[in-house]
Amino acid sequence: CLMLHSRFLGYLCAILFGIILFNYRALSEDSAMENIVTEKKAEESHRQDSADLLIFILLLTLTILTIWLFKHRRFRFLHETGLAMIYGLLVGVVLRYGIHVPRDVSNVNLNCHVNASPATLLVDVRGKFYEYTLKRVISANEVDDLQDNEMLRKVTFDPEVFFNILLPPIIFHAGYSLKRRHFFRNMGSILAYAFLGTVISCFIIGLLMYGCVMLMKQVGQLGGDFFFTDCLFFGAIVSATDPVTVLAIFNELQVDADLYALLFGESVLNDAVAVVLSSSIVAYQPEGDNSHTFEVMAMLKSFGIFLGVFSGSFALGVATGIVTFTKLRDFQLLETALFFLMSWSTFLLAEACGFTGVVAVLFCGITQAHYTFNNLSPESQDRTKQLFELLNFLAENFIFSYMGLTLFTFQNHVFNPMFIVGAFLAVFLGRAANIYPLSLLLNLGRRNKIRSNFQHMMMFAGLRGAMTFALSIRDTATYARQMMFSTTLLVVFFTVWICGGGTTQMLSCQHIRVGVDSDQDNSMSIAEGSERRSTKQESAWLFRIWYNFDHNYLKPILTHSDGDINLTYGDITVSTDATGAHTSGGPAFAGATSSEDLDRELTYGDHELVMRGTRLVLPMDDSEPPFTDPHNRLRM
Amino acid sequence: CLMLHSRFLGYLCAILFGIILFNYRALSEDSAMENIVTEKKAEESHRQDSADLLIFILLLTLTILTIWLFKHRRFRFLHETGLAMIYGLLVGVVLRYGIHVPRDVSNVNLNCHVNASPATLLVDVRGKFYEYTLKRVISANEVDDLQDNEMLRKVTFDPEVFFNILLPPIIFHAGYSLKRRHFFRNMGSILAYAFLGTVISCFIIGLLMYGCVMLMKQVGQLGGDFFFTDCLFFGAIVSATDPVTVLAIFNELQVDADLYALLFGESVLNDAVAVVLSSSIVAYQPEGDNSHTFEVMAMLKSFGIFLGVFSGSFALGVATGIVTFTKLRDFQLLETALFFLMSWSTFLLAEACGFTGVVAVLFCGITQAHYTFNNLSPESQDRTKQLFELLNFLAENFIFSYMGLTLFTFQNHVFNPMFIVGAFLAVFLGRAANIYPLSLLLNLGRRNKIRSNFQHMMMFAGLRGAMTFALSIRDTATYARQMMFSTTLLVVFFTVWICGGGTTQMLSCQHIRVGVDSDQDNSMSIAEGSERRSTKQESAWLFRIWYNFDHNYLKPILTHSDGDINLTYGDITVSTDATGAHTSGGPAFAGATSSEDLDRELTYGDHELVMRGTRLVLPMDDSEPPFTDPHNRLRM
């Protein structure tokens, strides 16, 4: 049956592709034959756009079907993102070499010499006015390419689409699905890796690349300007890690929760750091004639921008995250819609204020997962999780398949072997300079040490993904940026395929234990009545301060959990990981632990209660059972 | 607490608005002061766009909060769509009269005289090329308006957004949530109202408006050309009914299921008919000099286009709907993503082929609800329903709030009192000419007659909504179209507020029974063992043929329901309305009947079984219980 399905879908795709190609041929012949009116032109352009989008939808469909096959057979070497890239590559090859639709020349040759470049242009054609909007600036040598292949131009998206439409749901989902208990437990280390580590990595890579570029200039391999700020910019964008492949395997194999938290937390936060860092580097502009000399004032200004934008985005994200505590529990649709709109408005508000929307959305997601999530009705908790999961999945796979496509369809690639080799070396060394020294330092303060096999794994899991791509494609106007973009693509391909594909091998090679159910551990220890190492005892001072402040002041104010979730009784603290219970259809809590579920912690005072299944274990000497009807009272 | 929330959100909105306005002022001052480089311009434009979108997000947020208040107090006079319009109106007034941001003149005054109007324009500014894309054609008198108010221009969306982005999810959701049992039972009547009725209404309105326009020409009130085809076009666009307000109240009050099915089915299908009809009327072009004379060949051609586009879209929608039967049940995320992508690709494919995407999506939705839905896993059934419910909700409220806004922000309104009065009269008479004569004819063939109070209710429920608006805003270039657009807006406002708001009054005035649970009826009759009038017996010949064909051939092939839903046992037929059972957390089927759930019918042979609660009643003399463990076997 499987074979039949795949073959059937193969036929379907072939037919659809046929229609798309036929459409192109028909349209280009049409438009060559006569001078058609604007309305008809717009209609044709709309049809073409539909056909273009269809290519991507088909790519995603194919990816989904193949992933399903892989998951079905437990084939772990290739993650969906890697697969999406492969399909993108294949379609890119077909578009590049298989089809050649010459561009309608009359569309382009009309050059109009003016002295300004306004955002809106009015063209007067015999009394009729045509309004044009500025799309982009192109260099003189690109003008010839424009007339070359209409098809390639058509499948090229506006780079801002990635940053403003596809990235926000991915980043928000990362924040919203952060496993908060383990995240906060390792907060100090995560912050160190994400902030210090990213800055170290950025400067190491920048310096190494500057050396590489100097060398290239010596041997005459450099075809254009490449300044130190460009090198730093490159360092910033390739410092954003995206170990989605690795984490998917970790999740499946149930690798140690602390390692998971360290990697996930670092990658989520370093995206934010890299975005702000790269925009601060772009903002570095010395006063003098030569705009690429070192100047203290300009650097301080850049540093100020970094701090201002980061803290502004952070504050805005947290503020709107806190504001969205709702009381619309009776109407799930309204609740979900409101939640979605508020998250989106965080992004827009940040962008409108001149902050970074992506960063604001990340912290909004974390805040909402921590506070707002508990205020939602169980149905809305499910709905919002599923909605953002879907958006994240679609956006992520779209970006990765576009990455594959653009390797062949992007028209201004600059592949320089020396730069590429240098970049791979720099990326490796930059990652090493982030992980190993910081781990050494952190282990001085940590009770639960980061062992050397964990360090090697973190080193290995430094994949580059969506954020690196979105940052590098944003501006490909200059020679330096084009070379960076091409090199970045190769770095992403290599890390996702090789490092991502070798995760299971690396895990077994480093003797990292799999199949660890962290929740099981906890409930066991309580059930045995042993002195359980509480979350507080095993973590660092930073966490202790935050934990106390959060649980004594913030949570009571921001979580008005008077509904199903408020499980406090006397002095008991309730901590449940079971958010999926009400969807399982069985009695509450049965089979509810899913590793993808958000943790839900409701501590009260000094005690902690973990509920598993329908059993209720209380670490106190109370003769009377505290909950007479746990099934009803504890319904989640 | 409620008051506190509203006041708090009021403050929040005020602050956000403040930021948006401040942003505008700052930007316009900036850009007036110096000639900024393109990059900075793009950044500013992006910030402005973010601020604009934020206005709409805030409008939707406000709408949601107010609806919640209304629902909480069971206030049924104003539906969320009507409310969205009111908020839109208020913001429109503020934008129109409260804020005046003069447009940056230097952006516009650059007129370049050329002989063609290409889709892409290259502008050569001292060696640097700027690529411009054609946005729209504007008439000479609009050029002055352009410089008038930047703010109004900024909040104006591309009209195609409504048709290509916002309408598809609404229409798909309508098809996907069609209550199929009652729909198919009344299929003959629904098809008559939707096809014949819409055509009748279109021509009646067209003729009446032509008379009105002739009269206006006599008294010299007509300021431009208005041809008979324009009148017909107006007839087509205002014939699309959208009784979302009425149906929401029907749903809440549990009005007779047949009346609901008639109204809902008619409104869903007549949208499709109106779209294709209007595009056929636009395609009517006689050969001769005068392009507005009557010509048989041209009319036949238009009729051919209608048939071709409609049947093409229908076939394509049904085909892709059938193709999306999936076997990915183990991975709900993949399943939902695939479902979403296939539905979207239906739209794109139809548009790429030159058919009407909206119509294709409608029939795709109906087909998927009928076949594919049964093949999905229970989790995916929920997920897809919730996803499209949310998309529908957001898109619908966005359109209605934009409608309110555009009454004040649209700059080329033509309000002609005579035309408006004529239009209201024509709309009323056109609806009457659709409902009453057709009901008379249909009652000749129906056993279950459409009573006169039902007819009055259908007459009253002919609201105009999103489709009418999207069709009328698509093209507002000529005088005739501008007058149509302004009048259409008023028709929508009147029907949504007056007819929508008076639904409960009309129901009680017409003595239509409320609180009818159609499912309860069925299960009762079976439980009593009485001879139940089966669905087949009470319906017409058209339905009988379809029913037999569907259940004997199509369903067995297309519904590979070997999972949870295949509840056949021997010769018994199972029909359940309980799709929500597994989310309620209690035992399966308990409290599962929700009026919003899709029906799930699994008939087999001649028998029918209705399951309610955990009780299982079988109308056959079988000593052995057929299901030993109904809880597990019948888990849905």
Short mmCIF file of C-alpha atoms in Angstrom, two decimals, chain B residues 3 5 42 177 184 221 247 260 277-278 309 315 330 333 338 349 355 378 380 382 390 447 513 607-608:
data_model
loop_
_atom_site.label_atom_id
_atom_site.label_comp_id
_atom_site.label_asym_id
_atom_site.label_seq_id
_atom_site.Cartn_x
_atom_site.Cartn_y
_atom_site.Cartn_z
CA MET B 3 -13.50 45.89 34.50
CA HIS B 5 -8.95 43.85 32.48
CA ALA B 42 13.54 50.52 3.12
CA SER B 177 -17.67 22.40 8.32
CA PHE B 184 -27.26 16.01 1.37
CA GLN B 221 -27.44 62.49 -11.75
CA LEU B 247 -26.10 30.98 11.48
CA TYR B 260 -29.90 25.67 9.00
CA LEU B 277 -20.86 34.57 -12.70
CA SER B 278 -19.14 37.91 -12.13
CA VAL B 309 -14.62 27.69 -15.14
CA ALA B 315 -13.50 18.96 -10.79
CA ASP B 330 1.04 7.81 13.44
CA LEU B 333 2.02 16.83 12.83
CA LEU B 338 0.15 17.58 4.61
CA LEU B 349 -3.31 24.88 -8.82
CA PHE B 355 -9.84 28.43 -12.88
CA PRO B 378 -8.60 11.61 15.79
CA SER B 380 -5.53 15.34 13.27
CA ASP B 382 -9.24 17.97 15.86
CA LEU B 390 -8.92 29.86 13.74
CA ARG B 447 -42.26 15.72 1.15
CA ARG B 513 -39.08 26.55 17.21
CA HIS B 607 -29.14 -0.65 8.52
CA GLU B 608 -28.21 2.30 10.61
#
